[in-house]
Short mmCIF file of C-alpha atoms and ligand atoms in Angstrom, two decimals:
data_model
loop_
_atom_site.label_atom_id
_atom_site.label_comp_id
_atom_site.label_asym_id
_atom_site.label_seq_id
_atom_site.Cartn_x
_atom_site.Cartn_y
_atom_site.Cartn_z
CA UNK L 1 -8.50 29.67 78.73
CA UNK L 2 -11.40 31.45 80.36
CA UNK L 3 -14.54 32.44 78.59
CA UNK L 4 -13.66 36.06 78.30
CA UNK L 5 -10.33 35.27 76.68
CA UNK L 6 -12.03 32.96 74.21
CA UNK L 7 -14.56 35.52 73.16
CA UNK L 8 -11.93 38.20 72.71
CA UNK L 9 -9.93 35.76 70.56
CA UNK L 10 -13.05 35.22 68.51
CA UNK L 11 -13.57 38.95 68.11
CA UNK L 12 -9.94 39.31 67.07
CA UNK L 13 -10.32 36.55 64.45
CA UNK L 14 -13.46 38.18 63.11
CA UNK L 15 -11.60 41.45 62.96
CA UNK L 16 -8.70 39.86 61.06
CA UNK L 17 -10.93 38.05 58.58
CA UNK L 18 -12.96 41.21 58.03
CA UNK L 19 -9.86 43.21 57.26
CA UNK L 20 -8.29 40.55 55.07
CA UNK L 21 -11.52 40.64 53.04
CA UNK L 22 -11.18 44.33 52.36
CA UNK L 23 -7.38 44.38 52.17
CA UNK L 24 -6.05 46.22 49.17
CA UNK L 25 -3.58 44.38 46.96
CA UNK L 26 -0.02 45.44 46.49
CA UNK L 27 1.83 45.64 43.21
CA UNK L 28 5.59 45.53 43.41
CA UNK L 29 6.92 47.13 40.24
CA UNK L 30 10.49 46.03 39.52
CA UNK L 31 12.86 47.40 36.89
CA UNK L 32 15.42 44.76 35.88
CA UNK L 33 16.17 46.56 32.63
CA UNK L 34 19.63 48.01 32.07
CA UNK L 35 17.98 51.36 31.45
CA UNK L 36 15.55 53.62 33.29
CA UNK L 37 11.86 53.07 32.69
CA UNK L 38 8.85 55.18 33.64
CA UNK L 39 5.89 52.93 34.58
CA UNK L 40 2.47 54.36 33.71
CA UNK L 41 -0.94 53.41 35.09
CA UNK L 42 -4.43 53.81 33.67
CA UNK L 43 -7.45 53.05 35.84
CA UNK L 44 -10.56 51.69 34.15
CA UNK L 45 -13.81 53.64 34.07
CA UNK L 46 -15.77 53.40 37.36
CA UNK L 47 -12.83 52.18 39.36
CA UNK L 48 -10.95 53.71 42.27
CA UNK L 49 -8.08 56.05 41.48
CA UNK L 50 -4.50 55.22 42.34
CA UNK L 51 -2.19 57.37 44.42
CA UNK L 52 0.21 57.51 41.47
CA UNK L 53 -0.28 57.22 37.71
CA UNK L 54 3.36 57.35 36.70
CA UNK L 55 6.86 57.58 38.11
CA UNK L 56 10.50 56.98 37.30
CA UNK L 57 12.20 53.67 38.07
CA UNK L 58 15.98 53.45 37.71
CA UNK L 59 17.64 50.13 36.78
CA UNK L 60 17.53 47.65 39.66
CA UNK L 61 14.94 49.67 41.60
CA UNK L 62 11.46 48.68 42.68
CA UNK L 63 8.45 50.43 44.12
CA UNK L 64 5.38 49.10 45.87
CA UNK L 65 2.03 50.58 44.90
CA UNK L 66 -1.04 49.87 47.01
CA UNK L 67 -3.98 49.01 44.80
CA UNK L 68 -7.60 49.50 45.94
CA UNK L 69 -9.61 46.33 46.44
CA UNK L 70 -11.70 46.19 43.25
CA UNK L 71 -9.40 48.15 40.97
CA UNK L 72 -9.26 47.46 37.29
CA UNK L 73 -6.81 48.95 34.85
CA UNK L 74 -3.51 48.54 33.15
CA UNK L 75 0.11 49.42 33.53
CA UNK L 76 3.08 49.54 31.21
CA UNK L 77 6.61 50.86 30.95
CA UNK L 78 7.73 53.99 29.11
CA UNK L 79 11.22 54.20 27.65
CA UNK L 80 13.62 56.88 26.49
CA UNK L 81 11.75 59.72 28.16
CA UNK L 82 12.94 63.30 28.42
CA UNK L 83 11.68 66.83 28.84
CA UNK L 84 11.53 68.38 25.37
CA UNK L 85 12.18 71.97 24.30
CA UNK L 86 8.57 72.96 25.10
CA UNK L 87 9.05 71.53 28.63
CA UNK L 88 6.83 68.56 27.96
CA UNK L 89 7.70 65.13 29.30
CA UNK L 90 7.80 62.80 26.28
CA UNK L 91 8.81 59.17 25.78
CA UNK L 92 9.83 57.24 22.68
CA UNK L 93 7.71 54.25 23.69
CA UNK L 94 4.62 53.94 25.88
CA UNK L 95 4.14 57.72 25.98
CA UNK L 96 0.86 58.70 27.64
CA UNK L 97 0.62 62.18 26.16
CA UNK L 98 0.10 63.96 29.49
CA UNK L 99 3.28 65.97 29.06
CA UNK L 100 4.20 64.96 32.62
CA UNK L 101 5.56 61.97 34.49
CA UNK L 102 2.10 61.28 35.91
CA UNK L 103 -0.19 59.91 33.19
CA UNK L 104 -3.30 61.37 34.90
CA UNK L 105 -5.95 59.35 33.08
CA UNK L 106 -4.13 58.91 29.77
CA UNK L 107 -3.24 55.50 28.35
CA UNK L 108 -0.15 54.32 26.53
CA UNK L 109 0.38 55.18 22.90
CA UNK L 110 0.88 51.84 21.12
CA UNK L 111 2.99 49.85 20.80
CA UNK L 112 3.32 48.97 24.48
CA UNK L 113 3.36 45.72 26.43
CA UNK L 114 0.45 45.97 28.88
CA UNK L 115 -0.23 44.30 32.23
CA UNK L 116 -4.02 44.23 32.62
CA UNK L 117 -5.87 43.62 35.88
CA UNK L 118 -9.41 43.30 37.14
CA UNK L 119 -9.17 42.73 40.88
CA UNK L 120 -11.95 41.04 42.78
CA UNK L 121 -14.04 40.49 39.67
CA UNK L 122 -16.47 37.66 38.87
CA UNK L 123 -16.49 35.01 41.61
CA UNK L 124 -14.21 37.17 43.76
CA UNK L 125 -11.30 36.36 41.47
CA UNK L 126 -8.59 38.67 40.20
CA UNK L 127 -8.19 38.45 36.43
CA UNK L 128 -4.83 39.38 34.96
CA UNK L 129 -2.95 39.10 31.71
CA UNK L 130 -0.05 40.48 29.75
CA UNK L 131 -1.28 41.83 26.44
CA UNK L 132 0.51 42.40 23.15
CA UNK L 133 -2.77 43.32 21.45
CA UNK L 134 -1.53 46.94 21.41
CA UNK L 135 1.94 45.79 20.40
CA UNK L 136 5.13 45.32 22.38
CA UNK L 137 7.80 47.57 23.81
CA UNK L 138 9.37 45.81 26.83
CA UNK L 139 9.69 42.28 28.23
CA UNK L 140 7.40 41.91 31.23
CA UNK L 141 6.63 39.23 33.82
CA UNK L 142 3.76 39.01 36.32
CA UNK L 143 4.43 36.76 39.30
CA UNK L 144 1.72 36.06 41.86
CA UNK L 145 2.49 36.18 45.59
CA UNK L 146 0.16 34.30 47.89
CA UNK L 147 -3.45 33.98 46.85
CA UNK L 148 -5.49 30.95 45.93
CA UNK L 149 -8.55 29.91 44.02
CA UNK L 150 -7.51 30.42 40.39
CA UNK L 151 -4.56 29.14 38.40
CA UNK L 152 -2.38 31.90 39.99
CA UNK L 153 0.15 31.27 37.19
CA UNK L 154 2.99 33.53 36.21
CA UNK L 155 2.44 35.20 32.87
CA UNK L 156 4.24 37.62 30.65
CA UNK L 157 6.35 38.09 27.60
CA UNK L 158 9.94 37.42 28.53
CA UNK L 159 11.75 37.83 25.24
CA UNK L 160 13.18 40.95 23.66
CA UNK L 161 11.09 41.25 20.51
CA UNK L 162 12.23 44.68 19.40
CA UNK L 163 15.05 43.20 17.35
CA UNK L 164 13.17 40.12 16.13
CA UNK L 165 10.10 42.20 15.15
CA UNK L 166 9.05 41.87 11.47
CA UNK L 167 10.34 44.99 9.70
CA UNK L 168 6.83 46.14 8.67
CA UNK L 169 5.85 46.30 12.37
CA UNK L 170 9.03 47.69 13.78
CA UNK L 171 9.26 51.10 15.45
CA UNK L 172 12.78 52.47 15.19
CA UNK L 173 14.45 54.54 17.82
CA UNK L 174 14.65 58.24 16.97
CA UNK L 175 18.16 59.02 15.69
CA UNK L 176 18.73 55.35 14.91
CA UNK L 177 20.13 52.59 17.04
CA UNK L 178 17.59 49.78 16.95
CA UNK L 179 13.93 49.22 17.72
CA UNK L 180 11.89 50.65 20.60
CA UNK L 181 8.67 48.81 19.85
CA UNK L 182 6.88 46.25 17.72
CA UNK L 183 3.42 47.23 16.51
CA UNK L 184 0.44 44.93 16.32
CA UNK L 185 -0.82 44.20 12.81
CA UNK L 186 -4.08 45.99 13.72
CA UNK L 187 -2.18 49.15 14.61
CA UNK L 188 0.15 48.92 11.65
CA UNK L 189 -2.37 48.12 8.89
CA UNK L 190 -5.80 48.79 10.45
CA UNK L 191 -7.45 45.87 8.60
CA UNK L 192 -10.67 44.56 10.24
CA UNK L 193 -9.29 41.01 10.02
CA UNK L 194 -6.32 42.01 12.19
CA UNK L 195 -8.36 44.26 14.49
CA UNK L 196 -11.27 41.80 14.86
CA UNK L 197 -13.62 44.64 13.94
CA UNK L 198 -16.56 44.94 11.54
CA UNK L 199 -17.32 41.64 9.81
CA UNK L 200 -14.44 40.11 11.80
CA UNK L 201 -15.93 41.07 15.17
CA UNK L 202 -16.51 37.56 16.52
CA UNK L 203 -14.07 34.98 17.87
CA UNK L 204 -14.89 32.30 15.31
CA UNK L 205 -14.32 34.67 12.37
CA UNK L 206 -11.29 36.59 13.66
CA UNK L 207 -8.46 34.07 13.61
CA UNK L 208 -4.79 34.42 14.51
CA UNK L 209 -2.76 36.01 11.71
CA UNK L 210 0.86 35.35 10.86
CA UNK L 211 1.64 38.56 12.74
CA UNK L 212 -0.24 37.61 15.91
CA UNK L 213 1.43 34.19 15.69
CA UNK L 214 4.83 35.87 15.75
CA UNK L 215 3.92 37.23 19.20
CA UNK L 216 2.19 34.04 20.33
CA UNK L 217 5.07 31.78 19.39
CA UNK L 218 7.54 33.94 21.28
CA UNK L 219 5.31 34.59 24.30
CA UNK L 220 2.79 31.73 24.48
CA UNK L 221 0.94 33.05 27.56
CA UNK L 222 0.53 36.64 26.38
CA UNK L 223 -2.51 37.97 24.52
CA UNK L 224 -1.56 38.13 20.85
CA UNK L 225 -4.85 39.35 19.33
CA UNK L 226 -8.29 40.38 20.56
CA UNK L 227 -9.83 36.90 20.97
CA UNK L 228 -6.86 35.13 22.45
CA UNK L 229 -8.62 34.75 25.85
CA UNK L 230 -8.42 31.03 26.56
CA UNK L 231 -4.65 30.82 26.74
CA UNK L 232 -3.98 34.31 28.03
CA UNK L 233 -6.30 35.12 30.93
CA UNK L 234 -5.20 34.09 34.41
CA UNK L 235 -6.97 34.22 37.74
CA UNK L 236 -6.18 34.23 41.44
CA UNK L 237 -7.87 35.47 44.61
CA UNK L 238 -6.50 37.58 47.43
CA UNK L 239 -3.03 37.80 45.93
CA UNK L 240 -0.30 40.39 45.63
CA UNK L 241 1.54 40.81 42.35
CA UNK L 242 5.09 41.46 41.23
CA UNK L 243 5.30 43.15 37.85
CA UNK L 244 8.84 42.91 36.58
CA UNK L 245 10.21 44.66 33.50
CA UNK L 246 13.06 42.90 31.63
CA UNK L 247 13.09 39.82 33.89
CA UNK L 248 16.60 38.33 33.82
CA UNK L 249 16.95 34.80 32.40
CA UNK L 250 17.50 33.19 35.81
CA UNK L 251 14.16 34.57 37.07
CA UNK L 252 12.42 33.18 34.04
CA UNK L 253 14.22 29.85 34.46
CA UNK L 254 13.04 29.71 38.06
CA UNK L 255 9.49 30.58 37.09
CA UNK L 256 9.12 28.33 34.08
CA UNK L 257 11.08 25.52 35.68
CA UNK L 258 8.84 25.70 38.75
CA UNK L 259 5.99 23.40 39.74
CA UNK L 260 3.28 22.78 37.22
CA UNK L 261 1.24 25.94 37.56
CA UNK L 262 -1.87 24.80 35.73
CA UNK L 263 -1.21 26.87 32.64
CA UNK L 264 -1.70 25.28 29.25
CA UNK L 265 1.33 26.84 27.64
CA UNK L 266 4.95 27.48 28.58
CA UNK L 267 5.91 30.96 29.70
CA UNK L 268 8.72 31.08 27.16
CA UNK L 269 9.03 29.19 23.92
CA UNK L 270 12.52 27.80 24.31
CA UNK L 271 12.98 27.42 20.57
CA UNK L 272 12.43 31.18 20.20
CA UNK L 273 15.06 32.20 22.77
CA UNK L 274 17.83 31.62 20.26
CA UNK L 275 16.03 33.44 17.45
CA UNK L 276 15.30 36.38 19.72
CA UNK L 277 18.88 36.56 21.00
CA UNK L 278 20.17 36.65 17.40
CA UNK L 279 18.23 39.86 16.87
CA UNK L 280 18.40 41.18 20.41
CA UNK L 281 19.39 44.79 20.70
CA UNK L 282 18.46 45.22 24.34
CA UNK L 283 21.76 46.95 24.88
CA UNK L 284 20.76 49.74 22.51
CA UNK L 285 18.37 51.25 25.05
CA UNK L 286 20.97 51.40 27.76
CA UNK L 287 23.18 53.81 25.86
CA UNK L 288 26.92 53.53 25.56
C1 NAG X 1 7.60 27.85 19.41
O1 NAG X 1 8.13 28.49 18.24
C2 NAG X 1 8.07 27.69 17.08
C3 NAG X 1 8.84 28.43 15.98
O2 NAG X 1 8.33 29.72 15.77
C4 NAG X 1 6.60 27.40 16.74
O3 NAG X 1 6.51 26.62 15.59
C5 NAG X 1 5.94 26.70 17.93
O4 NAG X 1 4.56 26.55 17.67
C6 NAG X 1 6.10 27.55 19.19
N1 NAG X 1 5.57 26.84 20.36
C7 NAG X 1 4.65 27.41 21.17
C8 NAG X 1 4.29 26.61 22.37
O5 NAG X 1 4.15 28.47 20.97
C1 NAG X 2 -7.15 30.21 34.58
O1 NAG X 2 -8.30 29.93 35.34
C2 NAG X 2 -9.53 30.48 34.86
C3 NAG X 2 -10.65 30.08 35.79
O2 NAG X 2 -10.42 30.57 37.07
C4 NAG X 2 -9.81 29.97 33.45
O3 NAG X 2 -10.97 30.60 32.95
C5 NAG X 2 -8.63 30.31 32.56
O4 NAG X 2 -8.84 29.75 31.27
C6 NAG X 2 -7.34 29.74 33.15
N1 NAG X 2 -6.26 30.22 32.31
C7 NAG X 2 -5.45 29.39 31.65
C8 NAG X 2 -4.52 30.05 30.71
O5 NAG X 2 -5.43 28.18 31.79
#
């Protein structure tokens, strides 16, 4: 190799490393549910906007969304959406109140399972979690592709909790036919001890409740109440992410049977699978 070739190789490498530094991440949103969902996105304050804030995703379909480098925000799935008599787009769960498919800066009305991200945060790490702090509406799995530096673990809530939901938290489908969501105790009752507000505004005072434990037992890696950080926050650097709604059992088997991924807790509590399946009414959303 002559000198000139070497130096151009060097320039090329510099070029590549520069651009991998500033590369945006990609989110692959996958709908494995038996029914259509409408993913919604909310960007955090002071973060770059996305090219889409909501779209339709038919069963079995996926869509890749390019996410700006230091984006932070959340995404969720909306179910049972339609255009109502006043021509507004409305959903029975996860509705963002925009009246349109695009959420345009509006968040999900609880209860909704949330995927939360802060990309390229402290120490250059991405922070991500699946949160049931605002309740639950759909099973969701986050799988990390590539990346390094953190635990890079899969996380999510893989069980159908709409059927198993305690009756006082349950949100019924309009016109009957099962549950469309499971509220958090904070949302349902508003007590400071459930919301970790007021006198309960610190981690050592606000403890898990029997309601938050219902979520935690079923979905050990998901956030079950406001101060559930230690077992629910995951990190990785320079990764892409797959966000899958209604992950099928074989996917979960593959993920939770996989190599030790550094997480303290299992992705699914196997002893809850049976309980959840007894109550499961996943079919109710898919219509007849
Ligand atoms: C699994 O569920 C059982 C029954 O609800 C519970 O006692 C146990 O603590 C759960 N395990 C985990 C890891 O959450
Ligand atoms: C994942 O790694 C981060 C540090 O990068 C740590 O703070 C967090 O507790 C870990 N999460 C779990 C659930 O082990």
